[in-house]
């Protein structure tokens, strides 16, 4: 049997495999339709192995890509597929973004066990989430609510909720929809009031720098509007040195060549926030995101800024 032309590295969760298969299907079509031309290689990451504590205490979201980057750089795989929001601010040296699939719905979904809406949860309810951003935004709207760390893949979290470990949890609507689990969402949270994670809803593909064969093969999969939005959002994050220790939210929208961006830095308790808004040409996406980041950083109180370490 001939060797595949391309090997895709990915985490092994159902959602990660859905994303990898979406890239594989597009790549197979671009190569002429031979399914054997592209192979998926599942790689267990440190982020998958650590389930007993927040990632902020274990080394940050880069733990979801470390082992996959190693496989990419040593040639065991030719490209890697990630949820864009899981990518660290700085990519591993020798790797580069090669394609971004069209973005899905960016909104968060509440999955309520005790009540269907965030506003209707009982006073003192416990909400489980692995995201400091979601926790801060929940506390901003409901200071009485207790937020606890809630790790695991989508189905694991749904199972924990069904067992009554928490009163509600929050997940990306895009992930639920991709897995056919959107019926579990009891409230879709408005993106303007509950600003998403930078990169949420986007699937990013990385490859080795200088690997022209792989970059050329992936070119037909790239969505220019999503790529520009992601450039802007990641530039904002880079200026703020955002990590899993910092509640940061933001969303860039691209239409007819124009880009608008809104970013937000919050305190852990959601009581304080600093917002940045900017717009311009989508061709200046990275510069706009960086400018917004500098503006927000300059206006962020010193004690809140200290959380950026």
CSV table of C-alpha atoms in Angstrom, one decimal:
chain,number,residue,atom,x,y,z
A,1,UNK,CA,0.0,0.0,0.0
A,2,UNK,CA,1.5,3.4,-1.0
A,3,UNK,CA,2.4,5.8,1.8
A,4,UNK,CA,0.1,8.8,2.2
A,5,UNK,CA,1.1,12.1,0.7
A,6,UNK,CA,0.3,14.0,3.9
A,7,UNK,CA,-0.1,13.1,7.6
A,8,UNK,CA,-2.2,15.2,9.8
A,9,UNK,CA,-1.4,15.5,13.5
A,10,UNK,CA,-4.2,16.1,15.9
A,11,UNK,CA,-5.4,15.5,19.4
A,12,UNK,CA,-7.6,12.5,19.9
A,13,UNK,CA,-10.8,14.0,21.3
A,14,UNK,CA,-14.0,13.6,19.2
A,15,UNK,CA,-14.0,17.3,18.5
A,16,UNK,CA,-10.3,17.4,17.5
A,17,UNK,CA,-10.9,14.4,15.2
A,18,UNK,CA,-13.9,16.2,13.6
A,19,UNK,CA,-11.7,19.1,12.9
A,20,UNK,CA,-8.9,17.0,11.5
A,21,UNK,CA,-11.4,15.1,9.3
A,22,UNK,CA,-12.7,18.4,8.0
A,23,UNK,CA,-9.2,19.4,6.9
A,24,UNK,CA,-8.6,15.9,5.6
A,25,UNK,CA,-11.7,16.0,3.4
A,26,UNK,CA,-10.7,19.3,1.9
A,27,UNK,CA,-7.2,18.2,1.3
A,28,UNK,CA,-8.3,14.9,-0.3
A,29,UNK,CA,-10.6,16.9,-2.6
A,30,UNK,CA,-7.7,19.2,-3.5
A,31,UNK,CA,-5.5,16.3,-4.3
A,32,UNK,CA,-7.9,14.6,-6.7
A,33,UNK,CA,-10.2,12.6,-4.4
A,34,UNK,CA,-8.0,9.7,-3.2
A,35,UNK,CA,-8.8,9.0,0.5
A,36,UNK,CA,-5.5,7.2,1.0
A,37,UNK,CA,-3.6,10.3,0.2
A,38,UNK,CA,-4.1,11.8,3.6
A,39,UNK,CA,-3.7,10.1,7.0
A,40,UNK,CA,-4.8,11.3,10.4
A,41,UNK,CA,-2.3,10.7,13.3
A,42,UNK,CA,-3.8,11.0,16.8
A,43,UNK,CA,-1.4,12.4,19.4
A,44,UNK,CA,-2.0,12.6,23.1
A,45,UNK,CA,-0.9,15.9,24.5
A,46,UNK,CA,0.1,17.0,28.0
A,47,UNK,CA,-3.1,19.1,28.1
A,48,UNK,CA,-5.2,16.0,27.6
A,49,UNK,CA,-3.3,14.1,30.3
A,50,UNK,CA,-3.7,16.8,33.0
A,51,UNK,CA,-7.2,16.8,34.2
A,52,UNK,CA,-6.9,17.5,37.9
A,53,UNK,CA,-6.1,21.2,37.9
A,54,UNK,CA,-6.5,24.3,35.7
A,55,UNK,CA,-4.1,24.6,32.8
A,56,UNK,CA,-3.0,28.0,34.2
A,57,UNK,CA,-1.3,26.0,37.0
A,58,UNK,CA,0.3,23.4,34.7
A,59,UNK,CA,1.9,25.6,32.0
A,60,UNK,CA,-0.9,27.2,29.9
A,61,UNK,CA,-2.7,26.3,26.8
A,62,UNK,CA,0.5,25.5,24.9
A,63,UNK,CA,0.2,22.1,26.6
A,64,UNK,CA,-2.5,21.2,24.0
A,65,UNK,CA,0.0,21.6,21.1
A,66,UNK,CA,3.5,20.8,22.5
A,67,UNK,CA,3.6,17.1,21.5
A,68,UNK,CA,1.9,17.8,18.1
A,69,UNK,CA,4.5,20.5,17.4
A,70,UNK,CA,7.2,18.0,18.2
A,71,UNK,CA,5.8,15.5,15.7
A,72,UNK,CA,5.5,18.2,13.1
A,73,UNK,CA,9.0,19.4,13.5
A,74,UNK,CA,10.6,16.0,13.4
A,75,UNK,CA,8.6,14.9,10.3
A,76,UNK,CA,6.2,12.4,11.8
A,77,UNK,CA,3.4,14.5,10.5
A,78,UNK,CA,3.2,17.2,7.7
A,79,UNK,CA,0.5,19.4,9.2
A,80,UNK,CA,-1.3,19.9,12.4
A,81,UNK,CA,-4.9,20.9,13.1
A,82,UNK,CA,-5.9,22.9,16.1
A,83,UNK,CA,-8.8,24.8,17.6
A,84,UNK,CA,-7.5,28.3,16.9
A,85,UNK,CA,-8.2,29.4,20.5
A,86,UNK,CA,-5.9,26.6,21.8
A,87,UNK,CA,-2.9,27.9,19.9
A,88,UNK,CA,-0.3,29.7,22.2
A,89,UNK,CA,0.4,33.3,21.5
A,90,UNK,CA,3.8,32.5,19.9
A,91,UNK,CA,3.9,29.5,17.6
A,92,UNK,CA,6.7,27.0,18.0
A,93,UNK,CA,9.9,28.1,16.1
A,94,UNK,CA,9.9,26.5,12.7
A,95,UNK,CA,6.1,26.3,12.4
A,96,UNK,CA,3.6,28.7,10.8
A,97,UNK,CA,-0.1,29.1,10.2
A,98,UNK,CA,-0.8,27.6,6.8
A,99,UNK,CA,-4.6,27.7,6.6
A,100,UNK,CA,-7.7,28.7,8.5
A,101,UNK,CA,-11.1,27.1,7.7
A,102,UNK,CA,-14.2,29.2,7.5
A,103,UNK,CA,-15.2,30.3,11.0
A,104,UNK,CA,-18.2,28.7,12.6
A,105,UNK,CA,-20.6,30.3,15.2
A,106,UNK,CA,-18.4,32.2,17.7
A,107,UNK,CA,-20.9,32.3,20.5
A,108,UNK,CA,-20.8,30.5,23.9
A,109,UNK,CA,-23.7,28.2,25.0
A,110,UNK,CA,-24.9,27.7,28.5
A,111,UNK,CA,-25.9,24.1,29.3
A,112,UNK,CA,-28.2,24.5,32.3
A,113,UNK,CA,-29.1,21.6,34.6
A,114,UNK,CA,-30.8,23.7,37.4
A,115,UNK,CA,-32.3,26.3,35.0
A,116,UNK,CA,-32.0,26.9,31.2
A,117,UNK,CA,-30.8,30.5,31.4
A,118,UNK,CA,-27.9,32.1,33.3
A,119,UNK,CA,-30.2,34.7,34.7
A,120,UNK,CA,-32.5,32.0,36.1
A,121,UNK,CA,-29.9,29.9,37.9
A,122,UNK,CA,-30.6,29.8,41.6
A,123,UNK,CA,-28.7,32.2,43.9
A,124,UNK,CA,-25.3,30.6,44.8
A,125,UNK,CA,-25.5,28.1,41.9
A,126,UNK,CA,-22.2,26.4,40.9
A,127,UNK,CA,-21.1,26.8,37.3
A,128,UNK,CA,-18.3,24.7,36.0
A,129,UNK,CA,-15.8,25.9,33.4
A,130,UNK,CA,-12.1,25.5,32.5
A,131,UNK,CA,-12.0,29.0,31.1
A,132,UNK,CA,-11.0,32.1,33.1
A,133,UNK,CA,-12.8,34.2,30.5
A,134,UNK,CA,-16.1,32.4,30.9
A,135,UNK,CA,-15.7,32.5,34.6
A,136,UNK,CA,-15.1,36.2,34.7
A,137,UNK,CA,-18.0,36.9,32.3
A,138,UNK,CA,-20.4,34.8,34.4
A,139,UNK,CA,-19.3,36.6,37.6
A,140,UNK,CA,-19.8,39.9,35.9
A,141,UNK,CA,-23.5,39.1,35.2
A,142,UNK,CA,-24.0,37.0,38.3
A,143,UNK,CA,-21.7,37.9,41.2
A,144,UNK,CA,-23.5,35.4,43.5
A,145,UNK,CA,-22.6,32.4,41.4
A,146,UNK,CA,-19.7,30.1,42.4
A,147,UNK,CA,-17.4,29.2,39.5
A,148,UNK,CA,-15.4,25.9,39.7
A,149,UNK,CA,-12.8,24.3,37.5
A,150,UNK,CA,-14.4,21.9,35.1
A,151,UNK,CA,-12.0,20.0,32.8
A,152,UNK,CA,-12.5,17.3,30.1
A,153,UNK,CA,-13.8,17.0,26.6
A,154,UNK,CA,-17.3,18.0,25.6
A,155,UNK,CA,-19.0,14.7,26.4
A,156,UNK,CA,-17.1,14.3,29.7
A,157,UNK,CA,-18.4,17.8,30.8
A,158,UNK,CA,-21.9,17.0,29.7
A,159,UNK,CA,-21.7,13.7,31.7
A,160,UNK,CA,-20.5,15.5,34.8
A,161,UNK,CA,-23.3,18.0,34.5
A,162,UNK,CA,-25.9,15.1,34.1
A,163,UNK,CA,-24.5,13.6,37.4
A,164,UNK,CA,-25.2,16.9,39.1
A,165,UNK,CA,-21.6,17.9,39.9
A,166,UNK,CA,-22.5,21.5,38.9
A,167,UNK,CA,-25.7,23.4,38.2
A,168,UNK,CA,-24.5,24.5,34.7
A,169,UNK,CA,-21.6,24.7,32.4
A,170,UNK,CA,-20.6,26.6,29.3
A,171,UNK,CA,-19.2,25.4,26.0
A,172,UNK,CA,-18.5,26.8,22.6
A,173,UNK,CA,-21.6,26.5,20.4
A,174,UNK,CA,-19.3,25.6,17.4
A,175,UNK,CA,-18.0,22.5,19.2
A,176,UNK,CA,-21.4,21.4,20.3
A,177,UNK,CA,-22.7,21.8,16.7
A,178,UNK,CA,-19.8,20.0,15.1
A,179,UNK,CA,-20.4,17.0,17.4
A,180,UNK,CA,-24.2,17.1,16.8
A,181,UNK,CA,-24.8,18.0,20.4
A,182,UNK,CA,-26.3,21.4,20.0
A,183,UNK,CA,-29.6,20.3,21.5
A,184,UNK,CA,-27.9,20.4,24.9
A,185,UNK,CA,-27.5,24.2,24.7
A,186,UNK,CA,-30.2,25.7,26.9
A,187,UNK,CA,-29.2,29.4,26.2
A,188,UNK,CA,-27.1,30.9,23.4
A,189,UNK,CA,-25.2,33.8,24.9
A,190,UNK,CA,-25.1,37.0,22.9
A,191,UNK,CA,-21.6,37.6,21.5
A,192,UNK,CA,-21.6,41.3,22.3
A,193,UNK,CA,-22.6,40.8,26.0
A,194,UNK,CA,-20.6,37.6,26.4
A,195,UNK,CA,-17.5,38.2,24.2
A,196,UNK,CA,-15.9,35.0,22.9
A,197,UNK,CA,-12.4,33.7,23.3
A,198,UNK,CA,-9.9,35.0,20.7
A,199,UNK,CA,-10.0,32.4,17.9
A,200,UNK,CA,-13.2,30.8,19.0
A,201,UNK,CA,-15.0,28.9,16.3
A,202,UNK,CA,-12.0,28.8,14.0
A,203,UNK,CA,-9.9,25.8,13.0
A,204,UNK,CA,-6.3,26.6,12.3
A,205,UNK,CA,-3.8,24.5,10.4
A,206,UNK,CA,0.0,24.7,11.0
A,207,UNK,CA,2.9,23.4,8.9
A,208,UNK,CA,6.6,23.6,8.9
A,209,UNK,CA,8.1,26.9,7.7
A,210,UNK,CA,9.6,26.5,4.3
A,211,UNK,CA,7.5,23.3,3.5
A,212,UNK,CA,6.2,24.7,0.2
A,213,UNK,CA,4.6,21.4,-0.8
A,214,UNK,CA,2.3,21.4,2.2
A,215,UNK,CA,1.6,25.1,2.2
A,216,UNK,CA,0.7,24.9,-1.5
A,217,UNK,CA,-1.7,22.0,-0.9
A,218,UNK,CA,-3.4,23.8,1.9
A,219,UNK,CA,-3.9,27.1,0.1
A,220,UNK,CA,-7.3,26.1,-1.3
A,221,UNK,CA,-8.6,25.5,2.2
A,222,UNK,CA,-7.8,28.9,3.5
A,223,UNK,CA,-10.6,31.4,4.3
A,224,UNK,CA,-9.2,34.9,3.8
A,225,UNK,CA,-11.8,36.6,6.0
A,226,UNK,CA,-11.3,34.1,8.9
A,227,UNK,CA,-7.5,34.4,8.5
A,228,UNK,CA,-7.6,38.2,8.8
A,229,UNK,CA,-9.8,38.0,11.8
A,230,UNK,CA,-7.5,35.5,13.5
A,231,UNK,CA,-4.4,37.6,12.7
A,232,UNK,CA,-6.0,40.6,14.4
A,233,UNK,CA,-7.1,38.7,17.4
A,234,UNK,CA,-3.8,37.0,17.9
A,235,UNK,CA,-1.9,40.3,17.5
A,236,UNK,CA,-4.1,41.7,20.3
A,237,UNK,CA,-3.3,38.7,22.4
A,238,UNK,CA,0.4,38.9,21.7
A,239,UNK,CA,0.7,42.6,22.9
A,240,UNK,CA,-1.1,41.7,26.1
A,241,UNK,CA,1.0,38.5,26.5
A,242,UNK,CA,-2.3,36.7,27.1
A,243,UNK,CA,-2.2,33.3,28.7
A,244,UNK,CA,-4.5,31.0,30.6
A,245,UNK,CA,-3.9,33.2,33.6
A,246,UNK,CA,-5.6,36.2,32.1
A,247,UNK,CA,-9.3,36.6,31.3
A,248,UNK,CA,-9.2,38.1,27.8
A,249,UNK,CA,-11.9,38.1,25.2
A,250,UNK,CA,-12.2,39.5,21.7
A,251,UNK,CA,-13.7,39.3,18.3
A,252,UNK,CA,-12.8,40.6,14.9
A,253,UNK,CA,-15.4,40.8,12.2
A,254,UNK,CA,-14.5,41.1,8.5
A,255,UNK,CA,-16.9,42.2,5.8
A,256,UNK,CA,-16.3,43.6,2.3
A,257,UNK,CA,-12.6,44.1,3.0
A,258,UNK,CA,-13.3,46.1,6.3
A,259,UNK,CA,-12.3,44.8,9.7
A,260,UNK,CA,-13.8,45.8,13.1
A,261,UNK,CA,-12.5,44.5,16.4
A,262,UNK,CA,-13.5,44.6,20.0
A,263,UNK,CA,-11.3,43.3,22.8
A,264,UNK,CA,-11.8,43.0,26.5
A,265,UNK,CA,-9.5,42.4,29.5
A,266,UNK,CA,-11.3,41.4,32.8
A,267,UNK,CA,-10.5,40.9,36.4
A,268,UNK,CA,-10.9,37.3,37.6
A,269,UNK,CA,-14.1,38.3,39.5
A,270,UNK,CA,-15.5,40.1,36.4
A,271,UNK,CA,-16.0,43.3,38.4
A,272,UNK,CA,-13.5,45.4,36.3
A,273,UNK,CA,-12.9,45.5,32.6
A,274,UNK,CA,-10.9,47.4,30.0
A,275,UNK,CA,-12.3,47.5,26.5
A,276,UNK,CA,-10.6,48.3,23.2
A,277,UNK,CA,-12.4,49.0,19.9
A,278,UNK,CA,-10.8,49.6,16.5
A,279,UNK,CA,-11.6,49.3,12.8
A,280,UNK,CA,-9.8,49.6,9.5
A,281,UNK,CA,-8.9,47.6,6.4
A,282,UNK,CA,-8.7,43.8,6.7
A,283,UNK,CA,-5.3,44.0,5.0
A,284,UNK,CA,-4.0,45.7,8.2
A,285,UNK,CA,-5.4,43.1,10.5
A,286,UNK,CA,-2.3,42.4,12.5
A,287,UNK,CA,-1.5,46.1,12.9
A,288,UNK,CA,-5.0,46.8,14.0
A,289,UNK,CA,-5.0,44.0,16.6
A,290,UNK,CA,-1.6,45.2,18.0
A,291,UNK,CA,-2.8,48.8,18.2
A,292,UNK,CA,-5.9,47.8,20.1
A,293,UNK,CA,-3.7,45.7,22.4
A,294,UNK,CA,-1.4,48.6,23.1
A,295,UNK,CA,-4.4,50.9,23.8
A,296,UNK,CA,-5.9,48.4,26.3
A,297,UNK,CA,-2.6,47.7,28.0
A,298,UNK,CA,-1.9,51.4,28.5
A,299,UNK,CA,-5.3,51.9,30.2
A,300,UNK,CA,-5.3,48.7,32.3
A,301,UNK,CA,-4.7,49.4,36.1
A,302,UNK,CA,-1.3,48.2,37.3
A,303,UNK,CA,-2.8,45.5,39.7
A,304,UNK,CA,-4.9,44.1,36.9
A,305,UNK,CA,-1.9,44.2,34.5
A,306,UNK,CA,0.2,42.2,36.9
A,307,UNK,CA,-2.0,39.2,36.1
A,308,UNK,CA,-0.5,39.1,32.6
A,309,UNK,CA,2.8,37.5,33.8
